[in-house]
PDB file of C-alpha atoms in Angstrom:
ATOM      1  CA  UNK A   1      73.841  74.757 132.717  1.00 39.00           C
ATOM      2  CA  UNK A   2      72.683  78.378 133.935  1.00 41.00           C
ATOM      3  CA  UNK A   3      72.265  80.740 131.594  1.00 45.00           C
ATOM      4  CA  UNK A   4      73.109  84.407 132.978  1.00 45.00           C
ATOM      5  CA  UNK A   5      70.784  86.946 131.338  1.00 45.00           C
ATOM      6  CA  UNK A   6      72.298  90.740 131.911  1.00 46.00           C
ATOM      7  CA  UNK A   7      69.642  92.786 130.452  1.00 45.00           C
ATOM      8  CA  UNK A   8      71.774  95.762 131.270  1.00 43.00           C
ATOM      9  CA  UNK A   9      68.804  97.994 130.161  1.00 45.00           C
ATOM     10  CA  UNK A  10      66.540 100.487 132.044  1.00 49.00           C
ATOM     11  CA  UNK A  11      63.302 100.036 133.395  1.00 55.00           C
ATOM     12  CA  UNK A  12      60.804 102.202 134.845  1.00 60.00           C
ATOM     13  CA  UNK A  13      56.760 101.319 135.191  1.00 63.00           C
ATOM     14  CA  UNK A  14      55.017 103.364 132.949  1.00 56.00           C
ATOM     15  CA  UNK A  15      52.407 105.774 135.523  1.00 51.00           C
ATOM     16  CA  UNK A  16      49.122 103.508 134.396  1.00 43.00           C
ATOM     17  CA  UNK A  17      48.138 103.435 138.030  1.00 41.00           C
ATOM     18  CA  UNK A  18      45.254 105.462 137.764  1.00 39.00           C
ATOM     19  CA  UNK A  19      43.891 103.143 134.916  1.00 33.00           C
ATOM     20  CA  UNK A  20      44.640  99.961 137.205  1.00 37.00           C
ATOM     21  CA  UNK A  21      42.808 101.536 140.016  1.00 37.00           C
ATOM     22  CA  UNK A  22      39.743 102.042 138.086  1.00 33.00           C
ATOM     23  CA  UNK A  23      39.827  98.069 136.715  1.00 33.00           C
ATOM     24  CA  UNK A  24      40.316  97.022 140.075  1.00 33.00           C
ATOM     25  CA  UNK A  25      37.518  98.198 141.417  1.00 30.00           C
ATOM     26  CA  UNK A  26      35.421  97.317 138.864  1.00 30.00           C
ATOM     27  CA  UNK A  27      36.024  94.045 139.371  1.00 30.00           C
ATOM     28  CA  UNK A  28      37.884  93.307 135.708  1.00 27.00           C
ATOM     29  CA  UNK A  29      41.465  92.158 137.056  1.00 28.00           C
ATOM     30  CA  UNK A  30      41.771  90.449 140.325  1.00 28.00           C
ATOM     31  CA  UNK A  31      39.415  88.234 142.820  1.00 27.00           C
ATOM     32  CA  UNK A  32      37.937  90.366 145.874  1.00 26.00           C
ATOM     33  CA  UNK A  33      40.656  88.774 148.249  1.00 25.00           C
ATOM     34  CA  UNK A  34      43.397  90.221 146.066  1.00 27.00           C
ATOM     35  CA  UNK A  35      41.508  93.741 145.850  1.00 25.00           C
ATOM     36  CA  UNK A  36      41.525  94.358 149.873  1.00 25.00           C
ATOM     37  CA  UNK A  37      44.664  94.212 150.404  1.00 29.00           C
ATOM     38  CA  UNK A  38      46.095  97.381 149.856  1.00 31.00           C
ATOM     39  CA  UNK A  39      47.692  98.286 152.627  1.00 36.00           C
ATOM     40  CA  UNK A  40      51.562  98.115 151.664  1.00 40.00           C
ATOM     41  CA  UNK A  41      53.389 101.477 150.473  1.00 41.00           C
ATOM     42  CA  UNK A  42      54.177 101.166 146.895  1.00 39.00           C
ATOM     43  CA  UNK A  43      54.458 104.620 145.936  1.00 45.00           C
ATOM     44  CA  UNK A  44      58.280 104.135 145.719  1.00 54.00           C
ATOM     45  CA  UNK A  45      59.470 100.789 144.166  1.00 58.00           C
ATOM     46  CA  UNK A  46      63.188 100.158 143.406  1.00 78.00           C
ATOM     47  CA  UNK A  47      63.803  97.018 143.954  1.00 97.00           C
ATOM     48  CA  UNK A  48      61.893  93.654 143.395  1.00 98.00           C
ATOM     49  CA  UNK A  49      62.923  90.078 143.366  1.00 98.00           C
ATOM     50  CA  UNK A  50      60.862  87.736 141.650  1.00 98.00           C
ATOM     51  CA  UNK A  51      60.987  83.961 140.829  1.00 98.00           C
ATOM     52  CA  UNK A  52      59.366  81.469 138.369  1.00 96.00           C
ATOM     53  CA  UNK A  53      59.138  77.597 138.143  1.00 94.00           C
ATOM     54  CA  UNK A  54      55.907  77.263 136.352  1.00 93.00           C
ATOM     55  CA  UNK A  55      57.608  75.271 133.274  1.00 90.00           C
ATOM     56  CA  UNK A  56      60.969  73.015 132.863  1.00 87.00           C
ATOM     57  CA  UNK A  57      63.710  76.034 133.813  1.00 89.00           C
ATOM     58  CA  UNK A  58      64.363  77.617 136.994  1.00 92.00           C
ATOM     59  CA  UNK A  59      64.733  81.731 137.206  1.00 95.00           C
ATOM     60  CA  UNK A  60      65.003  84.368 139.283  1.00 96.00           C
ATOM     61  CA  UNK A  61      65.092  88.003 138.347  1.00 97.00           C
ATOM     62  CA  UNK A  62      66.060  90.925 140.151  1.00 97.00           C
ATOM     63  CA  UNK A  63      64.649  94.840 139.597  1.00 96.00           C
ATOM     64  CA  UNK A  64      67.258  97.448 141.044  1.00 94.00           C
ATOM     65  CA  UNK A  65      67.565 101.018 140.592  1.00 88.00           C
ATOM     66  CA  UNK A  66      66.059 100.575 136.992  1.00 88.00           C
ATOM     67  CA  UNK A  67      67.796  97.680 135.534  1.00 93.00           C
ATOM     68  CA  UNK A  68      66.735  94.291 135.488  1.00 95.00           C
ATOM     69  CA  UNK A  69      69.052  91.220 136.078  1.00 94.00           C
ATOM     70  CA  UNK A  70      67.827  87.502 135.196  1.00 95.00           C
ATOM     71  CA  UNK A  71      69.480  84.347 135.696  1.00 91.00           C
ATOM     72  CA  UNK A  72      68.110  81.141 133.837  1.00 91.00           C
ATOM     73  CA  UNK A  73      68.966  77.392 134.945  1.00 86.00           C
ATOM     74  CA  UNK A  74      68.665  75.013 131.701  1.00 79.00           C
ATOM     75  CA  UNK A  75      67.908  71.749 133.522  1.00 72.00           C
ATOM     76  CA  UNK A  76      64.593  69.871 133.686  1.00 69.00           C
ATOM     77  CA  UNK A  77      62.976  69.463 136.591  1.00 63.00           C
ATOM     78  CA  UNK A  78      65.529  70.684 139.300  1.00 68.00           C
ATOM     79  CA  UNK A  79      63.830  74.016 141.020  1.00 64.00           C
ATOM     80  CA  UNK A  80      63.863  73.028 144.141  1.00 68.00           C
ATOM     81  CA  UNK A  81      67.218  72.409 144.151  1.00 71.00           C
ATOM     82  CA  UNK A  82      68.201  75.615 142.243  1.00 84.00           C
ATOM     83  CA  UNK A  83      65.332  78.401 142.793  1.00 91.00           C
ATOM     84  CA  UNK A  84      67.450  80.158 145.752  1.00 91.00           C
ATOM     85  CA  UNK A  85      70.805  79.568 144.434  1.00 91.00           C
ATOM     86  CA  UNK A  86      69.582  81.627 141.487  1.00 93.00           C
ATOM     87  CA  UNK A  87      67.811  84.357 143.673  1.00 95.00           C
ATOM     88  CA  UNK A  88      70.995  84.784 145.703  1.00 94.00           C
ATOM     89  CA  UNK A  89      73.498  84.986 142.418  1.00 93.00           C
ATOM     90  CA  UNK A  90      71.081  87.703 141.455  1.00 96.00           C
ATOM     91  CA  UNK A  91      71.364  89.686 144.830  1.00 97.00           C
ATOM     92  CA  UNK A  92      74.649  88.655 145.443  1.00 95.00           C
ATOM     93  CA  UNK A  93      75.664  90.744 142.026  1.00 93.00           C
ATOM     94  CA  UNK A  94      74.552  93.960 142.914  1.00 94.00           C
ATOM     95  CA  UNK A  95      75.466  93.715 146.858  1.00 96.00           C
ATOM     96  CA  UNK A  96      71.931  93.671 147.603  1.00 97.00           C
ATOM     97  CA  UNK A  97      70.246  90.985 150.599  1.00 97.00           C
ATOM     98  CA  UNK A  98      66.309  90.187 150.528  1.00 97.00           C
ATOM     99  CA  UNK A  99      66.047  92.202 152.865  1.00 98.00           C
ATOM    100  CA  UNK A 100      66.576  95.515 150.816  1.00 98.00           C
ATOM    101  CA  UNK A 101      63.473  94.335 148.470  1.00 98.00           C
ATOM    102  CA  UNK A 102      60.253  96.106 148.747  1.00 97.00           C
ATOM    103  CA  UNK A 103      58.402  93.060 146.983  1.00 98.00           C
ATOM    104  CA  UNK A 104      59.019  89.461 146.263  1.00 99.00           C
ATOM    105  CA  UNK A 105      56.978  88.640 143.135  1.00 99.00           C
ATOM    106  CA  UNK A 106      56.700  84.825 141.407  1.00 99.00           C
ATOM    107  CA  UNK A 107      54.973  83.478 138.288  1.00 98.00           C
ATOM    108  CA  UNK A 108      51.492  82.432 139.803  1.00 98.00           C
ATOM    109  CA  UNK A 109      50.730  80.453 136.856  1.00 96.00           C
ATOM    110  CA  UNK A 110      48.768  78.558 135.247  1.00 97.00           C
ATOM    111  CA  UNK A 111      51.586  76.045 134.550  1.00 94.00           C
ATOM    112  CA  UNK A 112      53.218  72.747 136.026  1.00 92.00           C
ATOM    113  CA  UNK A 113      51.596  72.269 139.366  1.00 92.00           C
ATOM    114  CA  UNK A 114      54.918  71.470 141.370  1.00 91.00           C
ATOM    115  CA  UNK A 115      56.686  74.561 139.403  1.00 92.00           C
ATOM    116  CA  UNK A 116      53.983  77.095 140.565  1.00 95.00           C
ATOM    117  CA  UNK A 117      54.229  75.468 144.267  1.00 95.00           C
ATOM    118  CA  UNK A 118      57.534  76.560 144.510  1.00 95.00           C
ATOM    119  CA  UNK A 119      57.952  79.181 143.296  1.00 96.00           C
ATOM    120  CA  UNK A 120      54.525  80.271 145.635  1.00 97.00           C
ATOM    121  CA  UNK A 121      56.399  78.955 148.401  1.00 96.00           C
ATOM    122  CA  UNK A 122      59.570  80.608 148.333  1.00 96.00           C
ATOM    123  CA  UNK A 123      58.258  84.162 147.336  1.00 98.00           C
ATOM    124  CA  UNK A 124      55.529  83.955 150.945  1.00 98.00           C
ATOM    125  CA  UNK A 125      59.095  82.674 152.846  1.00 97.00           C
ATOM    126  CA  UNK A 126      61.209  85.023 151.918  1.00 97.00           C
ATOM    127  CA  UNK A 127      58.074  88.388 151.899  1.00 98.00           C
ATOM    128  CA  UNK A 128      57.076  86.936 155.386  1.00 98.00           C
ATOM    129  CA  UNK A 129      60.701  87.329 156.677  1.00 97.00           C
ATOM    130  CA  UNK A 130      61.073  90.699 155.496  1.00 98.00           C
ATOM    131  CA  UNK A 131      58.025  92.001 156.473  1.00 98.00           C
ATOM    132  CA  UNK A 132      57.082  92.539 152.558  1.00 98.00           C
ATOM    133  CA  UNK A 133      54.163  92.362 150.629  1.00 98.00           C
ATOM    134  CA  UNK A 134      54.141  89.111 147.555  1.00 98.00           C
ATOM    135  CA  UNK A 135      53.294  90.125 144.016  1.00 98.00           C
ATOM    136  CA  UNK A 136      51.622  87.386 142.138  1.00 98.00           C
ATOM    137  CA  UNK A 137      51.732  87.758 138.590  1.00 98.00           C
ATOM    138  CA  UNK A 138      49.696  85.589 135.918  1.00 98.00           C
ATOM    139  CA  UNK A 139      52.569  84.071 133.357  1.00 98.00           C
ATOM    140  CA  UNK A 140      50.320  84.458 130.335  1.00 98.00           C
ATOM    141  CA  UNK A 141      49.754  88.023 130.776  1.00 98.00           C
ATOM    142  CA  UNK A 142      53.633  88.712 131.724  1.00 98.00           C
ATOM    143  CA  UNK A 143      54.278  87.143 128.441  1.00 98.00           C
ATOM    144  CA  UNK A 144      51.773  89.857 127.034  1.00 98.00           C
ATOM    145  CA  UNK A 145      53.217  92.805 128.452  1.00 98.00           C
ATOM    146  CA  UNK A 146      56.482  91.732 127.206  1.00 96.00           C
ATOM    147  CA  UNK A 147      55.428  91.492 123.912  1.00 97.00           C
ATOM    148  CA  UNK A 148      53.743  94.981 123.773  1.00 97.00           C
ATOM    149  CA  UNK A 149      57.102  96.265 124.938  1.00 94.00           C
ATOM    150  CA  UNK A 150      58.761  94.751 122.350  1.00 94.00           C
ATOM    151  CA  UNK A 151      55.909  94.991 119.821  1.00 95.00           C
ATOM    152  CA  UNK A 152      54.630  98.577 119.862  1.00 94.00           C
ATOM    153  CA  UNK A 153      52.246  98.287 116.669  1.00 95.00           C
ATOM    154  CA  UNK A 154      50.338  95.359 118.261  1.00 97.00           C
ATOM    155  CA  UNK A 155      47.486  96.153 120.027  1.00 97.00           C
ATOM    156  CA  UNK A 156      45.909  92.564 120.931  1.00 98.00           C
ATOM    157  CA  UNK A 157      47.260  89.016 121.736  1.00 99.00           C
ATOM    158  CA  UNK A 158      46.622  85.788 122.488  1.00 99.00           C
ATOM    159  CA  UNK A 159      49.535  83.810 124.799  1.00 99.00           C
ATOM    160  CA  UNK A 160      48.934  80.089 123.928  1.00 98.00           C
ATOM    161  CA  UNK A 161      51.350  78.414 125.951  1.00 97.00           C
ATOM    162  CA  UNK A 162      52.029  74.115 126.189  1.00 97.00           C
ATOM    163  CA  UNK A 163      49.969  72.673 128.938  1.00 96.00           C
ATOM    164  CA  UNK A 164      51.066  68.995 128.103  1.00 91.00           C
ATOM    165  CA  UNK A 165      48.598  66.237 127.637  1.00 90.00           C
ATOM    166  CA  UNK A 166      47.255  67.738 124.074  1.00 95.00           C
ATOM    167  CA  UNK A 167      46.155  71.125 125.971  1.00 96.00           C
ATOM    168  CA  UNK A 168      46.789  74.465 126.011  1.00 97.00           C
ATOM    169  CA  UNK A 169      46.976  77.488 128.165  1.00 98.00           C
ATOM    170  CA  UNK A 170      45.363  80.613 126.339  1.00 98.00           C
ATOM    171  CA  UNK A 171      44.083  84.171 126.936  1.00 98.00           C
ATOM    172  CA  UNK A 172      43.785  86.950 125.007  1.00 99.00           C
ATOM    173  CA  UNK A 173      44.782  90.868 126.086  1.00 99.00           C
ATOM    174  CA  UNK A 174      44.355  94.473 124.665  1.00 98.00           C
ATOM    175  CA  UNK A 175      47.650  96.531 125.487  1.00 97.00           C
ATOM    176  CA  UNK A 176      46.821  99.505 127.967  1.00 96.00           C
ATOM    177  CA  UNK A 177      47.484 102.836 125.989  1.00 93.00           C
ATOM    178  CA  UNK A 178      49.003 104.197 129.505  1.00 91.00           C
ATOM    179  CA  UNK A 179      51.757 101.615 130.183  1.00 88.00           C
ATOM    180  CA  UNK A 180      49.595  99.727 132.781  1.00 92.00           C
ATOM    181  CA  UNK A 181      48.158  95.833 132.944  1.00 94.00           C
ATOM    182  CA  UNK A 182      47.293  94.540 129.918  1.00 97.00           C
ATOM    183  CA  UNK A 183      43.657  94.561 129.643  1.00 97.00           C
ATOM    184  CA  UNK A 184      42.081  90.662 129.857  1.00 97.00           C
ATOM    185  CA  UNK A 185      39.978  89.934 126.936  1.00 97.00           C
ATOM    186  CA  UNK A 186      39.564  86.292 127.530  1.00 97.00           C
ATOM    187  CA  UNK A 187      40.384  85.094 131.181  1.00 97.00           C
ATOM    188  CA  UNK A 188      42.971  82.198 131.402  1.00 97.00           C
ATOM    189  CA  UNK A 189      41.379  78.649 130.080  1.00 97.00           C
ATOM    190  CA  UNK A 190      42.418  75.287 129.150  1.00 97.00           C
ATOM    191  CA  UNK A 191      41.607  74.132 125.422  1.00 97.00           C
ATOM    192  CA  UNK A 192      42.405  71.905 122.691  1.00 97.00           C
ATOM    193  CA  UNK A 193      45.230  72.719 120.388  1.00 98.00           C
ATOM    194  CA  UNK A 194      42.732  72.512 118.020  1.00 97.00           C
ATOM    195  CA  UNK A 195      40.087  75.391 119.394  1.00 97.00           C
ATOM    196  CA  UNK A 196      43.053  77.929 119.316  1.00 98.00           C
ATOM    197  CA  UNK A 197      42.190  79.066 115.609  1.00 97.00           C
ATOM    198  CA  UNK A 198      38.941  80.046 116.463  1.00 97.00           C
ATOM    199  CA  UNK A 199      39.886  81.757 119.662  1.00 98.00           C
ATOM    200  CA  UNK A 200      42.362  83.795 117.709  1.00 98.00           C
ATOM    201  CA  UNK A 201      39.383  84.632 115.476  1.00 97.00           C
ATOM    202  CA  UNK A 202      37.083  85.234 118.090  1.00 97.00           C
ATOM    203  CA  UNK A 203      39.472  87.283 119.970  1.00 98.00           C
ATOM    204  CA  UNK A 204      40.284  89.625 116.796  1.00 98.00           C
ATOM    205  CA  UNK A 205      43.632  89.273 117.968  1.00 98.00           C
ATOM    206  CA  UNK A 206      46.734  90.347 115.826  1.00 98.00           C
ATOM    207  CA  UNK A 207      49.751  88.214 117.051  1.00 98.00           C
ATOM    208  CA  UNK A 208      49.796  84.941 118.860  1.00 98.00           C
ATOM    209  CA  UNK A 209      52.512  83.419 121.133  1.00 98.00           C
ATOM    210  CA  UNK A 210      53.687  80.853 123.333  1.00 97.00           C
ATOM    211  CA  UNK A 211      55.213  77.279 123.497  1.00 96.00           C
ATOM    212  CA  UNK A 212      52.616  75.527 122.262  1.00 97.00           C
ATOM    213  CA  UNK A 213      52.908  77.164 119.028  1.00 97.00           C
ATOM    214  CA  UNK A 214      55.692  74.995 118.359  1.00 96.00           C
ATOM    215  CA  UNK A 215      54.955  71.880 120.635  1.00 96.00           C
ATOM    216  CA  UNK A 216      51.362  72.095 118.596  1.00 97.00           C
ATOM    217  CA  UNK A 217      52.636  73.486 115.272  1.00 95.00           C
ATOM    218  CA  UNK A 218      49.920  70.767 112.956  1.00 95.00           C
ATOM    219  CA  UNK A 219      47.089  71.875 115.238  1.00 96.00           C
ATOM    220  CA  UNK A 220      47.300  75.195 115.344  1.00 96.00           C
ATOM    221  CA  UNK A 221      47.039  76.733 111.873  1.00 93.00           C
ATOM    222  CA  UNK A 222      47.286  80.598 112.632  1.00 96.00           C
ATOM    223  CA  UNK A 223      45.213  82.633 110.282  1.00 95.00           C
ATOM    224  CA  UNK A 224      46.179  85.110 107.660  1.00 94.00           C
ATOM    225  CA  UNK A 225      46.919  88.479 108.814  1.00 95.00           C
ATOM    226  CA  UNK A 226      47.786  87.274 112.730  1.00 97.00           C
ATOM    227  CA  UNK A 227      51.910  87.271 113.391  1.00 97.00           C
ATOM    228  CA  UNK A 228      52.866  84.041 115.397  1.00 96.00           C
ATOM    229  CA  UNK A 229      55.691  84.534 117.382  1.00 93.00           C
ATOM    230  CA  UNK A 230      56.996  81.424 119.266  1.00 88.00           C
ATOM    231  CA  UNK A 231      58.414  81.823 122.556  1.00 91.00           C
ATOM    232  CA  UNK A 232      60.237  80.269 125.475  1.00 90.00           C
ATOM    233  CA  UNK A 233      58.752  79.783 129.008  1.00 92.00           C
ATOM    234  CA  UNK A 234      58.719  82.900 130.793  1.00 96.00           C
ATOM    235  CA  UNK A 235      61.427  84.346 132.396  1.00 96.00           C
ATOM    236  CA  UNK A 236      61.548  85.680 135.679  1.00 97.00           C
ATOM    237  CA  UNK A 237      62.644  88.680 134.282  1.00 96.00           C
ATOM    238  CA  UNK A 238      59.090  89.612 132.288  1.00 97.00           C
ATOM    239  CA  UNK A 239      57.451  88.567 136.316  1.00 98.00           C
ATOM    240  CA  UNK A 240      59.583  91.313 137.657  1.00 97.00           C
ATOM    241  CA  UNK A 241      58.622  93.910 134.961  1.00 96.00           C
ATOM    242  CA  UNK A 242      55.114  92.940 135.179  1.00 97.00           C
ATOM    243  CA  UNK A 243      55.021  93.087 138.915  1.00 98.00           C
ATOM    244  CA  UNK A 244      56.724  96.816 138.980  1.00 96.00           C
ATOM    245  CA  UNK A 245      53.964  97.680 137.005  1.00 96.00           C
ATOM    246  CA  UNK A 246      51.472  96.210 139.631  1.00 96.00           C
ATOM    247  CA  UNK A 247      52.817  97.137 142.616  1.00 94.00           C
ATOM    248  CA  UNK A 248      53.097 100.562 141.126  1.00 92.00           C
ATOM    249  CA  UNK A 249      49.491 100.082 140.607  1.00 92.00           C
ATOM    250  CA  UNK A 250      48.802  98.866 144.396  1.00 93.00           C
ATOM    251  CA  UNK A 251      48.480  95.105 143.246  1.00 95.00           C
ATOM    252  CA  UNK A 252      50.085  93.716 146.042  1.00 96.00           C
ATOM    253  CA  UNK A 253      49.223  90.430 148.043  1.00 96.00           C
ATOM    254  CA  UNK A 254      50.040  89.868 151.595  1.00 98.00           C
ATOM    255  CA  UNK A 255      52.459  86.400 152.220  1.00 97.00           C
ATOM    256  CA  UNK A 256      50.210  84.460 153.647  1.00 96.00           C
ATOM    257  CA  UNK A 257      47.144  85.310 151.021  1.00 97.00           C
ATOM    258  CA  UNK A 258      49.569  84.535 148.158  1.00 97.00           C
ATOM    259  CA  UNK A 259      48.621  81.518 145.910  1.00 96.00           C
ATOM    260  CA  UNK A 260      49.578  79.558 142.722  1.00 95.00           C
ATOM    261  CA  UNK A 261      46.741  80.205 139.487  1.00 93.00           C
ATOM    262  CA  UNK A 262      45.772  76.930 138.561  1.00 92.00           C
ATOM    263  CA  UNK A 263      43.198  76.012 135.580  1.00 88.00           C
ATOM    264  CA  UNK A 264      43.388  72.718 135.298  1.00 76.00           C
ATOM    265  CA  UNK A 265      41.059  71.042 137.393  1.00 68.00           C
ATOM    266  CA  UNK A 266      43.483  67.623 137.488  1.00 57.00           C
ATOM    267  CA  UNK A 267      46.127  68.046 139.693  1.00 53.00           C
ATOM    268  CA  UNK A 268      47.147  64.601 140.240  1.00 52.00           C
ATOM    269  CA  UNK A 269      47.736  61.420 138.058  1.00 52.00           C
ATOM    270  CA  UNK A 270      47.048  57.637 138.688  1.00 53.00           C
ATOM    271  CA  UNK A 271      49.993  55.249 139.246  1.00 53.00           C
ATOM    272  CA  UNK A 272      49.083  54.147 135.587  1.00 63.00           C
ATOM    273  CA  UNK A 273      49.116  57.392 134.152  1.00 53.00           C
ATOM    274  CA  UNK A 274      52.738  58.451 135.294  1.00 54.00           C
ATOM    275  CA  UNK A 275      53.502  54.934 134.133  1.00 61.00           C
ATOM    276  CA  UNK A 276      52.086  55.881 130.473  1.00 67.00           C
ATOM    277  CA  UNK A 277      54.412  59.102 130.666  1.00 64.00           C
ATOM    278  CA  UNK A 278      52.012  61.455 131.058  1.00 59.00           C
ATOM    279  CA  UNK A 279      52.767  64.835 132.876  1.00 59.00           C
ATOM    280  CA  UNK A 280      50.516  67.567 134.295  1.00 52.00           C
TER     281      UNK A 280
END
């Protein structure tokens, strides 16, 4: 089923620019390839569409004149089939085409291989057609931002989200005090269910969320005095707040230099392993 998500609330980037700038080029948020390219005006963004496929559900999200708009489609394993119907329902309801976007942003991962291939692929279509630039945003630190929106007395997280095959995704952040990208504290990894207690230790963190939280509930035993919060895959609307934020910032990507986060170093399985059930 589709799940139409009307968040029929405003939303405008909090001016953390200046901050971003400064973490750029030092080197603390993005890979030198993604620092160069700069040359896209995004001193006035209205209107973003962005799309995610890194889990089970298809979603694409649409940023217009300050509200956000996010349809979800409930049914394993089908994005291919239902990634532009979505985008287009989306556009289609506020009488916009993808060619009135100043951005196309998608949910660069880490997460299912095929899921982060296409929603890569669409997002460098539809930005080369338009002439636009691609904003690529990292899943685990959309999920971050959203909770610091939601979350205003937490200050540090760790997103520990399902990975399949008894792993996790993790990484920790520190909420910017100007609105802007949450601060890294511990780049994205793949770990054990079983490590994520001392990462959340390590990482001094004060709330922890993600899937795996309940895929991984006897592993990970959260310590005292750290709020677990468990939470769905994320939606293309949190990539579309997260990327107003960074193209505010300047952290676009041309189309063609656009490309899916992975961690994992496996991205294929034997005959005998997709026999055995397993998944990547």
């Amino acid at each position: 089923m589709v799940e139409a998500i009307f968040y029929n609330r405003s939303f405008e980037p909090s001016d953390g620019a200046a901050i971003c700038a400064q973490r750029r080029r030092a080197g603390l948020l993005f890979g030198r390839s993604h620092r160069k390219q700069l040359k896209h005006n995004t001193k006035a963004v209205t209107r973003i569409l962005a799309v995610e496929t890194s889990g089970d559900y298809a979603s694409a999200a649409l940023l217009a004149d300050g509200e956000v708009v996010c349809n979800i489609f409930k049914e394993k394993n089908r994005h291919t089939e239902s990634l532009i119907s979505l985008a287009d329902e989306v556009l289609c309801g506020k009488n916009l085409k993808v060619a009135d976007m100043d951005a196309v942003a998608f949910g660069a991962g880490p997460g299912a291989f095929t899921g982060l291939r296409v929603a890569c692929g669409v997002a460098q279509g539809l930005a080369w057609a338009i002439g636009k630039p691609t904003v690529q945003v990292g899943n685990l630190a959309a999920a971050a931002y959203a909770l610091f929106e939601s979350h205003p007395e937490v200050k540090r997280v760790c997103v520990v989200n399902d990975a399949r095959m008894h792993e996790c995704y993790t990484a920790s952040f520190e909420r910017d005090p100007e609105g802007g990208m949450p601060d890294e504290v511990r780049a994205p990894e793949l770990v054990k269910p079983e490590d994520v207690v001392q990462i959340l230790r390590q990482d001094n963190v004060q709330a922890v969320i993600g899937t795996a939280l309940a895929a991984y509930a006897e592993e990970i035993l959260v310590p005292e005095g750290v709020v677990a919060i468990e939470t769905e895959q994320v939606s293309a609307g949190q990539i579309v707040e997260l990327a107003a934020v960074m193209m505010k910032a300047g952290l676009v990507t041309d189309p063609h230099l656009a490309a899916p986060l992975y961690v994992r170093n496996r991205v294929a399985l034997t005959i005998e392993q997709r026999r055995a059930g397993e998944k990547l």
